[in-house]
Amino acid sequence: MPDRFVVGVDLGGTKILALVVDKQFAVVGRAKKSTKAQEGVAHVHDRIVAAVIEACRGAGLDPKALAGVGVGSPGPLDPATGVIIDSPNLGWHNYPLREKLQQALGVPVAVDNDANLGTLSEQRLGAARGKQHVVGIFAGTGIGGGLVLNGQLFYGASGAAGEIGHIVMNPDGPLCGCGNRGCLEAIASRSAIAGEAAVAAVRGHAPHLLAACGGDVTKVRSGDLAEAIQAGDQAIETIVRRAARYIGIAIGSLVNLLSPDCVVLGGGMVEAMEDIFLAEAREALKHHAMPYLAQRVEIMPARLGDDAVALGAALLIAEKR
Amino acid sequence: MPDRFVVGVDLGGTKILALVVDKQFAVVGRAKKSTKAQEGVAHVHDRIVAAVIEACRGAGLDPKALAGVGVGSPGPLDPATGVIIDSPNLGWHNYPLREKLQQALGVPVAVDNDANLGTLSEQRLGAARGKQHVVGIFAGTGIGGGLVLNGQLFYGASGAAGEIGHIVMNPDGPLCGCGNRGCLEAIASRSAIAGEAAVAAVRGHAPHLLAACGGDVTKVRSGDLAEAIQAGDQAIETIVRRAARYIGIAIGSLVNLLSPDCVVLGGGMVEAMEDIFLAEAREALKHHAMPYLAQRVEIMPARLGDDAVALGAALLIAEKR
């Protein structure tokens, strides 16, 4: 742990969250800004810097006195250099985020994949505390993943290991955003669910969902899905349960492959519909993991919510020292 | 590396291979015996001991002077204790192989999963020499797998990670030996191919295969499949190519998940039909791995052949010292 304070930043497609944490990882300052990615990379950079400064001010700190700033960003990115290779959500290509922020802030900066950092914080501070081998799965617009193996984030040869959303569930399945077919993300993300829900809505089977999302199912939020299911849209429940079951099948493969002691399930959809996601995933696991490996693993809901990525980003700096 | 000689044993369902290796991992003695698992666990134990002694004698060594004996066995097993949890091929349940062999031989013994050891030896001495993150896939009667991550065998929480044959390729697919459905092994192992080949034979589409295997397709060997394809059984080629393609799809998932720098493909089927397996796997990888991760990985044929597991077993002892 550092002697000095650390800032962790969650750089998302829609919002930037900056947290100041102390030695015990208590949050002593926070700031939130909208990303406004459409205004271009220079503007987003300035908004990250502004969020860091504002969070420090809230904690009564001079940003120059920070031990460093960690940033969680959508990938793929190179954690060794802090270059964002390609981020469809931000519209960035080969952007040297770490270098630029280091120049602007005058303190050490580290950058890593957002889902990696969510997994790291859940393993260090959250649902999987004390577990050695942890798989993190975060289901929202896409499906992000991270691997903590032997107590450390696992990066692989490219630095970008952990793409759990791109495990192949069906070689001839639906087209995925990555260009391939049948990835978990193409079957079980909120985007995939929105596509199925739109068809149900056209058939008149999702009246409550239409009401909840204001008529445009392509913009459905996780809370809208939860609301529609509560209100009685059975087609939506069927669609969501299938997605959750596929996540459970993927967990089966992950258990057979990696024998983790904990799988942490998080993300917007899981937060909004935790019961459904946990129950379906645990049931599917029974049918797709080998018993000898399945008996060593728990599926746990994530605990750190919206702070998970920023806390993981702070850990990145704290543990480098 | 140990000062003294080491013996590595490959304990298979049909044969036991013992190799004596020197400091440079040159093989200086070898012995081979049939397993005769049906005669019971005590007999197999005695045959392992006899193979070790015979291999030592061939090298002019006293077995008591060995640095130790490593054993690769079918799993699941606990590498920490050397207990074979359950081996359908050997008919063993909770058998303390390490303890029993240590008593009989009077030197340190280590036990690990055969596919783990095949992967380890390919990474240390074979096709994946010098690579940090290596996935080993061995296609024969079943499909075995091993993971070397950050230069070390990866075991996970149970000690039994690396069950690549039980990645779920199709949740409603054929029943697997493990009791679940749609595992890679249920689709792409020689046993699965034999099932499909039997149907083709009944239809009169596999005359050369029937000739090669003496009329009983359930006992087909990898060499018989290669021979039938050479001789013109197109149905058999179609069946084998599909199995190889599924292995490639599974490699796609593995690349997205672990970003290895090398995938080693080995086992009886790959040795007998290397061109088909390499070509189909490489082609499938193009359609199922994310480009940023795919560009860092090579699929390589295994190089150590029948000695791979025994050499890995010797490494287990050599590296413990």
XYZ file of C-alpha atoms in Angstrom:
642
model
C 0.000 0.000 0.000
C 1.287 3.478 -0.795
C 1.983 6.044 1.889
C 0.215 8.632 -0.199
C -3.254 8.787 -1.688
C -4.084 7.196 -5.017
C -6.725 8.052 -7.604
C -8.540 5.382 -9.595
C -10.460 6.365 -12.724
C -13.181 4.411 -14.508
C -13.227 5.678 -18.081
C -16.509 4.469 -19.563
C -18.270 5.107 -22.843
C -20.776 7.418 -21.129
C -19.202 8.495 -17.822
C -15.872 9.088 -16.114
C -15.644 8.250 -12.403
C -12.616 9.286 -10.318
C -12.116 8.049 -6.735
C -9.452 9.158 -4.249
C -8.569 6.313 -1.876
C -6.419 6.196 1.231
C -4.055 3.480 2.439
C -6.951 1.309 3.594
C -8.755 1.777 0.274
C -11.434 3.914 1.872
C -12.858 6.378 -0.642
C -12.086 9.907 0.572
C -13.024 11.841 -2.565
C -14.988 11.285 -5.738
C -15.979 13.058 -8.946
C -18.118 12.045 -11.887
C -18.303 13.561 -15.366
C -19.953 12.545 -18.594
C -17.458 11.235 -21.164
C -18.820 12.974 -24.270
C -16.720 10.712 -26.482
C -18.224 12.320 -29.577
C -16.326 15.553 -28.809
C -13.058 13.770 -29.555
C -10.085 12.352 -27.762
C -8.582 15.687 -26.586
C -11.813 16.630 -24.849
C -12.106 13.255 -23.145
C -8.488 13.576 -21.981
C -9.274 17.004 -20.485
C -12.353 15.635 -18.732
C -10.330 12.796 -17.170
C -7.817 15.352 -15.854
C -10.645 17.559 -14.576
C -12.279 14.599 -12.798
C -8.986 13.702 -11.082
C -8.453 17.302 -9.934
C -12.041 17.644 -8.736
C -11.912 14.378 -6.766
C -8.641 15.526 -5.121
C -10.135 18.908 -4.267
C -13.052 17.119 -2.587
C -10.538 15.282 -0.406
C -8.519 18.442 0.252
C -5.510 17.126 -1.672
C -3.037 18.561 -4.142
C -3.094 16.260 -7.235
C 0.713 16.627 -7.500
C 1.011 14.847 -4.147
C -0.739 11.692 -5.378
C 1.199 8.418 -5.507
C -0.303 7.975 -8.946
C -3.439 7.632 -11.041
C -4.787 4.327 -12.330
C -7.214 4.249 -15.238
C -9.596 1.507 -16.316
C -10.540 1.784 -19.973
C -12.406 -0.307 -22.518
C -9.962 -2.368 -24.594
C -8.185 -3.795 -26.347
C -5.275 -1.902 -24.879
C -1.673 -2.629 -23.987
C -1.324 -2.522 -20.203
C 2.468 -2.481 -20.500
C 2.527 0.817 -22.426
C -0.887 2.269 -21.586
C -1.771 2.619 -25.270
C -5.446 2.159 -26.167
C -5.191 0.000 -29.286
C -8.741 0.302 -30.415
C -11.845 1.364 -28.544
C -15.090 1.329 -30.527
C -16.976 2.959 -27.607
C -14.532 5.860 -27.374
C -13.600 5.975 -31.054
C -9.872 5.808 -30.210
C -7.073 4.093 -32.113
C -3.526 3.703 -30.803
C -3.959 6.527 -28.333
C -1.110 6.770 -25.768
C -3.393 7.459 -22.808
C -0.829 6.762 -20.095
C 1.809 9.052 -21.581
C -0.674 11.889 -22.187
C -2.111 11.722 -18.674
C 1.339 11.490 -17.098
C 2.318 14.706 -18.880
C -0.856 16.467 -17.816
C -0.913 15.290 -14.194
C 2.800 15.033 -13.382
C 2.385 11.763 -11.457
C 2.757 8.079 -12.464
C -0.192 6.719 -14.437
C -1.127 3.097 -15.143
C -3.803 1.891 -17.549
C -5.579 -1.444 -17.742
C -8.694 -3.034 -19.163
C -11.848 -2.124 -17.221
C -13.039 -5.720 -16.793
C -9.578 -6.777 -15.565
C -9.728 -4.056 -12.927
C -13.258 -4.962 -11.893
C -12.053 -8.529 -11.368
C -8.968 -7.386 -9.468
C -10.941 -5.205 -7.061
C -13.524 -7.919 -6.407
C -10.659 -10.322 -5.640
C -8.750 -7.894 -3.407
C -11.627 -6.023 -1.748
C -14.975 -7.532 -2.753
C -16.879 -10.756 -3.382
C -13.819 -12.947 -4.011
C -11.591 -11.650 -1.241
C -8.897 -14.141 -0.374
C -9.505 -16.398 -3.378
C -6.492 -17.294 -5.510
C -8.099 -18.078 -8.861
C -10.946 -15.758 -9.809
C -12.886 -15.297 -13.032
C -14.804 -12.011 -13.354
C -17.709 -11.744 -15.797
C -19.467 -8.425 -16.294
C -22.653 -8.480 -18.341
C -23.950 -5.204 -19.690
C -23.930 -3.690 -23.202
C -21.150 -6.166 -23.927
C -19.696 -8.959 -21.806
C -16.347 -8.137 -20.229
C -14.111 -10.539 -18.387
C -10.976 -10.718 -16.306
C -8.800 -13.454 -14.846
C -6.942 -13.443 -11.557
C -4.753 -16.565 -11.544
C -2.401 -17.445 -8.700
C -3.484 -14.188 -7.071
C -2.434 -11.937 -9.981
C -4.148 -10.511 -13.045
C -3.391 -12.712 -16.018
C -2.480 -10.936 -19.271
C -1.240 -13.586 -21.723
C 1.005 -12.900 -24.685
C -0.904 -9.882 -26.017
C -1.702 -8.256 -22.665
C -5.367 -8.658 -23.548
C -6.291 -12.091 -22.178
C -9.645 -12.542 -20.451
C -12.023 -11.904 -23.357
C -14.694 -14.105 -21.826
C -17.362 -12.429 -23.968
C -15.708 -14.022 -26.981
C -15.785 -17.654 -25.919
C -17.482 -19.471 -28.804
C -20.844 -20.837 -27.672
C -22.099 -21.814 -31.120
C -19.836 -21.746 -34.183
C -22.781 -20.853 -36.439
C -24.425 -18.508 -33.952
C -25.305 -14.835 -34.309
C -22.769 -12.334 -35.638
C -20.771 -10.645 -32.887
C -19.430 -7.100 -32.724
C -15.933 -8.587 -33.038
C -16.771 -9.869 -36.516
C -16.918 -13.552 -35.581
C -19.988 -15.715 -34.965
C -21.564 -17.248 -31.881
C -19.507 -15.504 -29.182
C -21.049 -15.388 -25.697
C -21.429 -11.620 -26.127
C -23.452 -12.104 -29.321
C -25.864 -14.362 -27.429
C -26.029 -13.034 -23.874
C -25.163 -9.310 -23.762
C -27.763 -6.585 -23.318
C -27.311 -5.741 -27.016
C -28.171 -9.322 -27.966
C -31.152 -9.299 -25.604
C -32.335 -5.999 -27.105
C -32.402 -7.617 -30.546
C -34.530 -10.501 -29.311
C -36.710 -8.169 -27.261
C -37.393 -6.004 -30.324
C -38.796 -9.033 -32.131
C -40.948 -9.896 -29.106
C -42.173 -6.297 -28.991
C -43.167 -6.355 -32.674
C -45.211 -9.477 -31.885
C -46.957 -7.632 -29.082
C -45.305 -9.781 -26.392
C -43.439 -7.007 -24.541
C -45.914 -4.254 -23.686
C -44.330 -3.469 -20.324
C -40.841 -3.287 -21.821
C -42.025 -0.854 -24.474
C -43.530 1.314 -21.752
C -40.377 1.109 -19.606
C -37.959 2.095 -22.372
C -40.143 4.699 -24.007
C -40.879 2.760 -27.173
C -37.312 2.204 -28.457
C -36.180 -1.286 -27.467
C -32.728 -0.795 -29.032
C -32.021 1.659 -26.189
C -33.211 -0.703 -23.464
C -31.453 -0.406 -20.087
C -30.990 -3.274 -17.646
C -33.481 -1.652 -15.259
C -36.108 -1.600 -18.027
C -35.705 -5.358 -18.489
C -36.071 -5.951 -14.754
C -39.159 -3.724 -14.645
C -40.801 -5.456 -17.622
C -40.216 -8.893 -16.075
C -41.658 -7.707 -12.739
C -44.681 -6.319 -14.564
C -45.317 -9.619 -16.319
C -43.623 -9.641 -19.756
C -43.035 -13.384 -19.890
C -41.307 -13.251 -23.279
C -38.704 -10.895 -21.815
C -38.156 -13.198 -18.854
C -37.649 -16.124 -21.247
C -35.124 -14.092 -23.252
C -33.193 -12.929 -20.185
C -33.145 -16.405 -18.619
C -31.686 -17.873 -21.789
C -28.911 -15.268 -21.793
C -28.165 -16.028 -18.144
C -28.142 -19.758 -18.891
C -25.576 -19.215 -21.656
C -23.393 -17.301 -19.227
C -23.662 -20.329 -16.922
C -22.659 -22.685 -19.742
C -19.637 -20.484 -20.444
C -18.798 -20.655 -16.738
C -18.931 -24.456 -17.106
C -16.241 -24.272 -19.792
C -14.201 -21.855 -17.674
C -14.387 -24.151 -14.657
C -13.255 -27.157 -16.710
C -10.427 -25.122 -18.153
C -9.183 -23.014 -15.244
C -10.652 -24.585 -12.106
C -11.179 -21.217 -10.381
C -12.265 -21.101 -6.753
C -14.591 -18.191 -7.431
C -16.512 -16.758 -10.374
C -17.747 -13.205 -9.780
C -20.795 -12.187 -11.807
C -21.379 -8.460 -12.159
C -22.312 -5.706 -14.568
C -25.511 -3.749 -15.117
C -27.683 -6.703 -16.065
C -26.617 -8.792 -13.088
C -27.137 -5.854 -10.695
C -30.648 -5.301 -12.068
C -31.640 -8.989 -12.159
C -29.315 -10.727 -9.710
C -31.692 -13.538 -8.757
C -32.270 -14.609 -12.357
C -28.599 -14.459 -13.332
C -27.321 -16.290 -10.268
C -29.964 -19.014 -10.379
C -29.626 -19.734 -14.099
C -25.827 -19.657 -14.028
C -25.648 -22.006 -11.037
C -28.107 -24.404 -12.642
C -26.261 -24.427 -15.991
C -22.980 -25.020 -14.187
C -24.356 -28.302 -12.821
C -24.818 -29.558 -16.364
C -21.562 -28.356 -17.906
C -18.761 -28.461 -15.337
C -16.991 -31.677 -14.335
C -18.033 -32.543 -10.765
C -14.482 -32.729 -9.394
C -13.804 -29.159 -10.528
C -17.319 -27.823 -9.915
C -17.172 -28.705 -6.224
C -14.280 -26.256 -5.712
C -15.978 -23.210 -7.244
C -18.531 -20.679 -6.044
C -20.468 -18.267 -8.271
C -20.790 -14.986 -6.367
C -22.483 -11.691 -7.232
C -20.095 -8.739 -7.516
C -20.125 -6.469 -4.470
C -18.376 -3.267 -5.453
C -20.953 -2.049 -7.968
C -20.163 1.174 -9.830
C -16.904 1.684 -7.896
C -15.354 -1.657 -8.928
C -13.319 -0.488 -11.928
C -12.057 2.728 -10.286
C -11.039 0.785 -7.157
C -9.225 -1.739 -9.339
C -7.470 1.149 -11.083
C -6.347 2.486 -7.703
C -5.063 -1.000 -6.791
C -2.982 -0.985 -9.961
C -0.992 1.982 -8.627
C -0.978 0.859 -5.013
C 0.498 -2.539 -5.871
C 3.132 -1.213 -8.260
C 4.937 0.540 -5.465
C 18.640 -29.522 -13.306
C 19.575 -32.349 -10.931
C 23.099 -33.672 -10.605
C 21.768 -37.195 -10.698
C 19.668 -39.064 -13.233
C 15.894 -38.873 -13.239
C 13.265 -41.321 -14.464
C 10.043 -40.173 -16.122
C 7.155 -42.629 -16.477
C 4.189 -42.398 -18.817
C 1.446 -44.521 -17.273
C -1.116 -45.067 -20.015
C -4.237 -47.206 -20.284
C -2.418 -49.716 -22.506
C 1.306 -49.182 -21.958
C 3.854 -47.996 -19.398
C 6.927 -46.153 -20.740
C 9.901 -45.361 -18.452
C 12.757 -43.098 -19.602
C 16.038 -42.415 -17.786
C 17.303 -38.911 -18.609
C 20.548 -37.148 -17.805
C 21.168 -33.520 -16.846
C 20.703 -32.373 -20.433
C 17.483 -34.379 -20.751
C 19.077 -36.823 -23.137
C 17.416 -40.245 -22.864
C 20.016 -42.750 -21.631
C 17.701 -45.664 -20.862
C 14.188 -46.797 -21.646
C 11.741 -49.597 -20.927
C 8.217 -50.299 -22.110
C 5.636 -52.660 -20.635
C 1.961 -53.263 -21.269
C -0.234 -51.866 -18.485
C -2.697 -54.748 -18.160
C -5.022 -52.577 -16.096
C -7.546 -55.408 -15.924
C -5.192 -57.349 -13.616
C -5.749 -54.744 -10.906
C -3.985 -51.887 -9.246
C -1.315 -53.958 -7.419
C -0.176 -55.528 -10.664
C 0.023 -52.184 -12.435
C 2.042 -50.803 -9.510
C 4.481 -53.715 -9.801
C 4.813 -53.185 -13.557
C 5.629 -49.497 -13.054
C 8.352 -50.454 -10.559
C 9.669 -53.121 -12.941
C 9.751 -50.620 -15.839
C 11.727 -48.123 -13.744
C 14.243 -50.798 -12.684
C 14.589 -52.135 -16.226
C 15.156 -48.645 -17.687
C 17.830 -47.999 -15.028
C 19.518 -51.297 -15.743
C 19.659 -50.376 -19.434
C 21.519 -47.213 -18.440
C 23.788 -49.076 -15.989
C 22.262 -47.292 -12.986
C 21.187 -48.288 -9.495
C 17.527 -47.132 -9.091
C 18.326 -46.091 -5.492
C 20.734 -43.501 -6.896
C 18.037 -41.692 -8.892
C 17.160 -38.100 -7.999
C 13.553 -39.206 -8.255
C 10.806 -40.643 -10.423
C 8.074 -38.575 -12.084
C 4.881 -40.217 -13.265
C 2.306 -38.958 -15.753
C -1.079 -40.584 -15.245
C -4.590 -40.119 -16.591
C -6.649 -37.937 -14.242
C -8.328 -36.475 -12.428
C -5.608 -36.672 -9.807
C -4.224 -34.436 -7.097
C -0.721 -33.372 -8.086
C -0.062 -32.062 -4.564
C -0.537 -35.478 -2.945
C -0.053 -37.815 -5.901
C -3.432 -39.463 -5.309
C -5.274 -40.670 -8.417
C -8.835 -39.521 -7.685
C -10.565 -41.419 -10.394
C -9.232 -43.013 -13.546
C -11.789 -44.738 -15.759
C -9.020 -46.097 -18.030
C -7.137 -47.689 -15.144
C -10.168 -48.436 -12.973
C -8.578 -46.668 -9.985
C -10.284 -44.620 -7.278
C -8.409 -42.585 -4.666
C -5.231 -44.572 -5.147
C -2.159 -43.022 -3.419
C 0.208 -43.678 -6.316
C 2.982 -41.362 -5.146
C 3.142 -42.810 -1.643
C 3.067 -46.419 -2.875
C 5.814 -45.851 -5.442
C 7.963 -43.930 -2.967
C 7.792 -46.876 -0.589
C 8.658 -49.348 -3.332
C 11.452 -47.345 -4.968
C 12.952 -45.500 -2.009
C 13.358 -42.225 -3.944
C 11.170 -39.112 -4.264
C 8.178 -39.544 -6.577
C 5.967 -36.883 -8.154
C 2.734 -37.484 -10.032
C 0.887 -35.247 -12.470
C -1.721 -35.396 -15.188
C -0.387 -36.866 -18.445
C -1.625 -34.015 -20.639
C -0.113 -31.446 -18.265
C 3.238 -33.188 -18.575
C 2.984 -33.432 -22.360
C 2.405 -29.678 -22.432
C 5.266 -29.015 -20.021
C 7.780 -31.030 -22.036
C 6.733 -29.417 -25.322
C 7.181 -26.016 -23.686
C 10.551 -26.830 -22.085
C 12.069 -29.112 -24.738
C 9.802 -29.313 -27.789
C 7.588 -27.342 -30.159
C 6.908 -24.426 -27.802
C 10.407 -23.987 -26.432
C 10.893 -20.515 -24.997
C 7.198 -19.568 -25.101
C 5.662 -18.231 -21.884
C 1.985 -19.054 -22.375
C 1.331 -22.434 -23.959
C -1.836 -24.450 -24.435
C -1.329 -28.162 -25.151
C -4.109 -30.165 -26.821
C -3.718 -33.906 -27.310
C -6.332 -35.613 -29.472
C -6.622 -39.365 -29.248
C -9.189 -41.661 -27.589
C -10.115 -38.607 -25.526
C -8.913 -35.017 -25.720
C -6.404 -34.054 -23.058
C -5.114 -30.589 -22.360
C -2.591 -28.683 -20.332
C -1.800 -25.043 -19.644
C 1.593 -23.453 -19.122
C 0.938 -19.862 -18.019
C 3.713 -17.426 -17.161
C 6.148 -20.261 -17.805
C 4.650 -22.657 -15.226
C 2.027 -25.407 -15.294
C -1.294 -23.982 -14.172
C -3.311 -26.090 -11.740
C -6.212 -23.957 -10.486
C -8.088 -24.534 -7.245
C -8.584 -28.279 -7.666
C -5.164 -29.115 -9.113
C -6.974 -30.379 -12.197
C -7.247 -27.304 -14.447
C -6.684 -27.702 -18.177
C -9.597 -29.954 -19.112
C -9.697 -28.593 -22.647
C -11.613 -31.662 -23.823
C -14.524 -30.460 -21.712
C -14.952 -26.980 -23.142
C -18.630 -26.791 -24.148
C -18.921 -26.526 -27.932
C -22.674 -27.076 -28.129
C -24.861 -27.123 -24.993
C -27.238 -29.644 -26.604
C -24.511 -31.654 -28.313
C -23.665 -35.338 -27.967
C -23.303 -36.963 -24.558
C -19.736 -36.951 -23.262
C -17.950 -39.551 -21.155
C -17.946 -36.999 -18.320
C -21.764 -37.128 -18.213
C -22.334 -33.663 -19.665
C -23.313 -32.724 -23.210
C -21.505 -31.134 -26.122
C -17.944 -31.166 -24.751
C -15.150 -30.905 -27.329
C -14.202 -34.507 -26.487
C -17.740 -35.697 -27.313
C -17.451 -34.094 -30.759
C -13.808 -34.359 -31.790
C -12.095 -37.305 -30.037
C -11.309 -40.570 -31.793
C -14.186 -42.165 -29.846
C -16.589 -39.566 -31.269
C -15.171 -40.060 -34.767
C -15.555 -43.833 -34.404
C -19.256 -43.353 -33.699
C -19.741 -41.270 -36.817
C -17.536 -43.596 -38.863
C -19.627 -46.596 -37.814
C -22.732 -44.925 -39.257
C -20.844 -44.131 -42.478
C -19.694 -47.755 -42.648
C -23.250 -49.070 -42.277
C -24.195 -46.852 -45.223
C -21.406 -48.381 -47.275
C -19.397 -45.128 -47.301
C -16.267 -46.374 -45.534
C -15.042 -49.515 -47.302
C -11.357 -48.696 -46.842
C -11.814 -47.962 -43.147
C -13.552 -51.298 -42.618
C -10.664 -53.038 -44.342
C -8.063 -51.101 -42.313
C -9.597 -51.824 -38.923
C -10.598 -55.406 -39.614
C -14.346 -54.807 -39.671
C -14.873 -53.349 -36.177
C -15.033 -49.561 -36.458
C -15.427 -49.110 -32.669
C -11.775 -50.243 -32.358
C -10.504 -47.856 -35.024
C -6.953 -46.541 -34.544
C -5.729 -43.174 -35.769
C -3.577 -44.878 -38.392
C -6.656 -46.662 -39.775
C -8.393 -43.318 -40.269
C -5.350 -41.907 -42.079
C -5.148 -45.002 -44.270
C -8.852 -44.880 -45.167
C -8.624 -41.205 -46.116
C -5.538 -41.885 -48.258
C -7.348 -44.736 -49.954
C -10.334 -42.526 -50.807
C -13.018 -42.822 -48.090
C -14.399 -39.319 -48.530
C -16.976 -39.728 -45.766
C -14.161 -40.436 -43.301
C -12.245 -37.380 -44.465
C -15.366 -35.249 -43.961
C -15.812 -36.661 -40.445
C -12.164 -36.130 -39.467
C -12.053 -32.603 -40.925
C -15.100 -31.622 -38.902
C -13.466 -32.895 -35.707
C -10.305 -30.941 -36.531
C -12.375 -27.838 -37.254
C -14.033 -28.109 -33.839
C -10.621 -28.331 -32.212
C -9.764 -25.125 -34.088
C -12.934 -23.429 -32.843
C -12.029 -24.426 -29.291
C -8.568 -22.954 -29.891
C -10.353 -19.735 -30.912
C -12.059 -19.614 -27.503
C -8.765 -20.418 -25.769
C -6.980 -17.628 -27.618
C -9.686 -15.110 -26.707
C -9.541 -16.236 -23.104
C -5.842 -16.841 -22.451
C -3.970 -15.143 -25.307
C -1.293 -17.858 -25.458
C 1.750 -17.373 -27.675
C 1.693 -21.003 -28.731
C -0.859 -23.799 -29.016
C 0.715 -27.243 -29.361
C -1.431 -29.841 -31.109
C -0.483 -33.448 -30.498
C -1.834 -36.909 -29.731
C -2.346 -39.996 -31.873
C -4.825 -38.448 -34.284
C -2.684 -35.390 -34.944
C 0.431 -37.522 -35.447
C -1.414 -39.710 -37.965
C -3.120 -36.832 -39.827
C -1.027 -33.763 -39.066
C -1.798 -31.902 -42.300
C -5.562 -32.161 -41.853
C -5.506 -31.170 -38.174
C -3.146 -28.240 -38.601
C -4.897 -26.854 -41.682
C -8.418 -27.107 -40.266
C -7.436 -25.725 -36.872
C -5.586 -22.764 -38.395
C -8.522 -22.003 -40.689
C -11.089 -22.204 -37.864
C -8.923 -19.953 -35.714
C -9.255 -17.190 -38.323
C -13.021 -17.217 -37.835
C -13.168 -17.487 -34.052
C -10.251 -15.639 -32.470
C -10.148 -11.871 -32.117
C -7.534 -10.514 -34.552
C -5.534 -8.631 -31.904
C -5.028 -11.849 -29.920
C -4.814 -14.186 -32.921
C -1.797 -12.342 -34.323
C 0.265 -13.283 -31.250
C -0.360 -17.035 -31.395
C 1.063 -19.914 -33.412
C -0.477 -23.383 -33.706
C 2.382 -25.890 -33.770
C 2.449 -29.676 -34.092
C 3.870 -31.470 -31.053
C 7.458 -32.666 -31.521
C 8.194 -35.108 -28.726
C 5.776 -37.837 -29.843
C 5.521 -40.892 -27.604
C 8.207 -39.600 -25.222
C 6.395 -36.333 -24.370
C 4.621 -37.433 -21.172
C 7.604 -39.343 -19.753
C 9.923 -36.396 -20.458
C 7.440 -34.070 -18.751
C 7.377 -36.446 -15.779
C 11.182 -36.283 -15.603
C 10.991 -32.466 -15.716
C 8.645 -32.553 -12.749
C 11.416 -34.073 -10.615
C 14.249 -32.100 -12.183
C 12.555 -28.765 -11.496
C 11.529 -29.578 -7.942
C 15.124 -29.667 -6.837
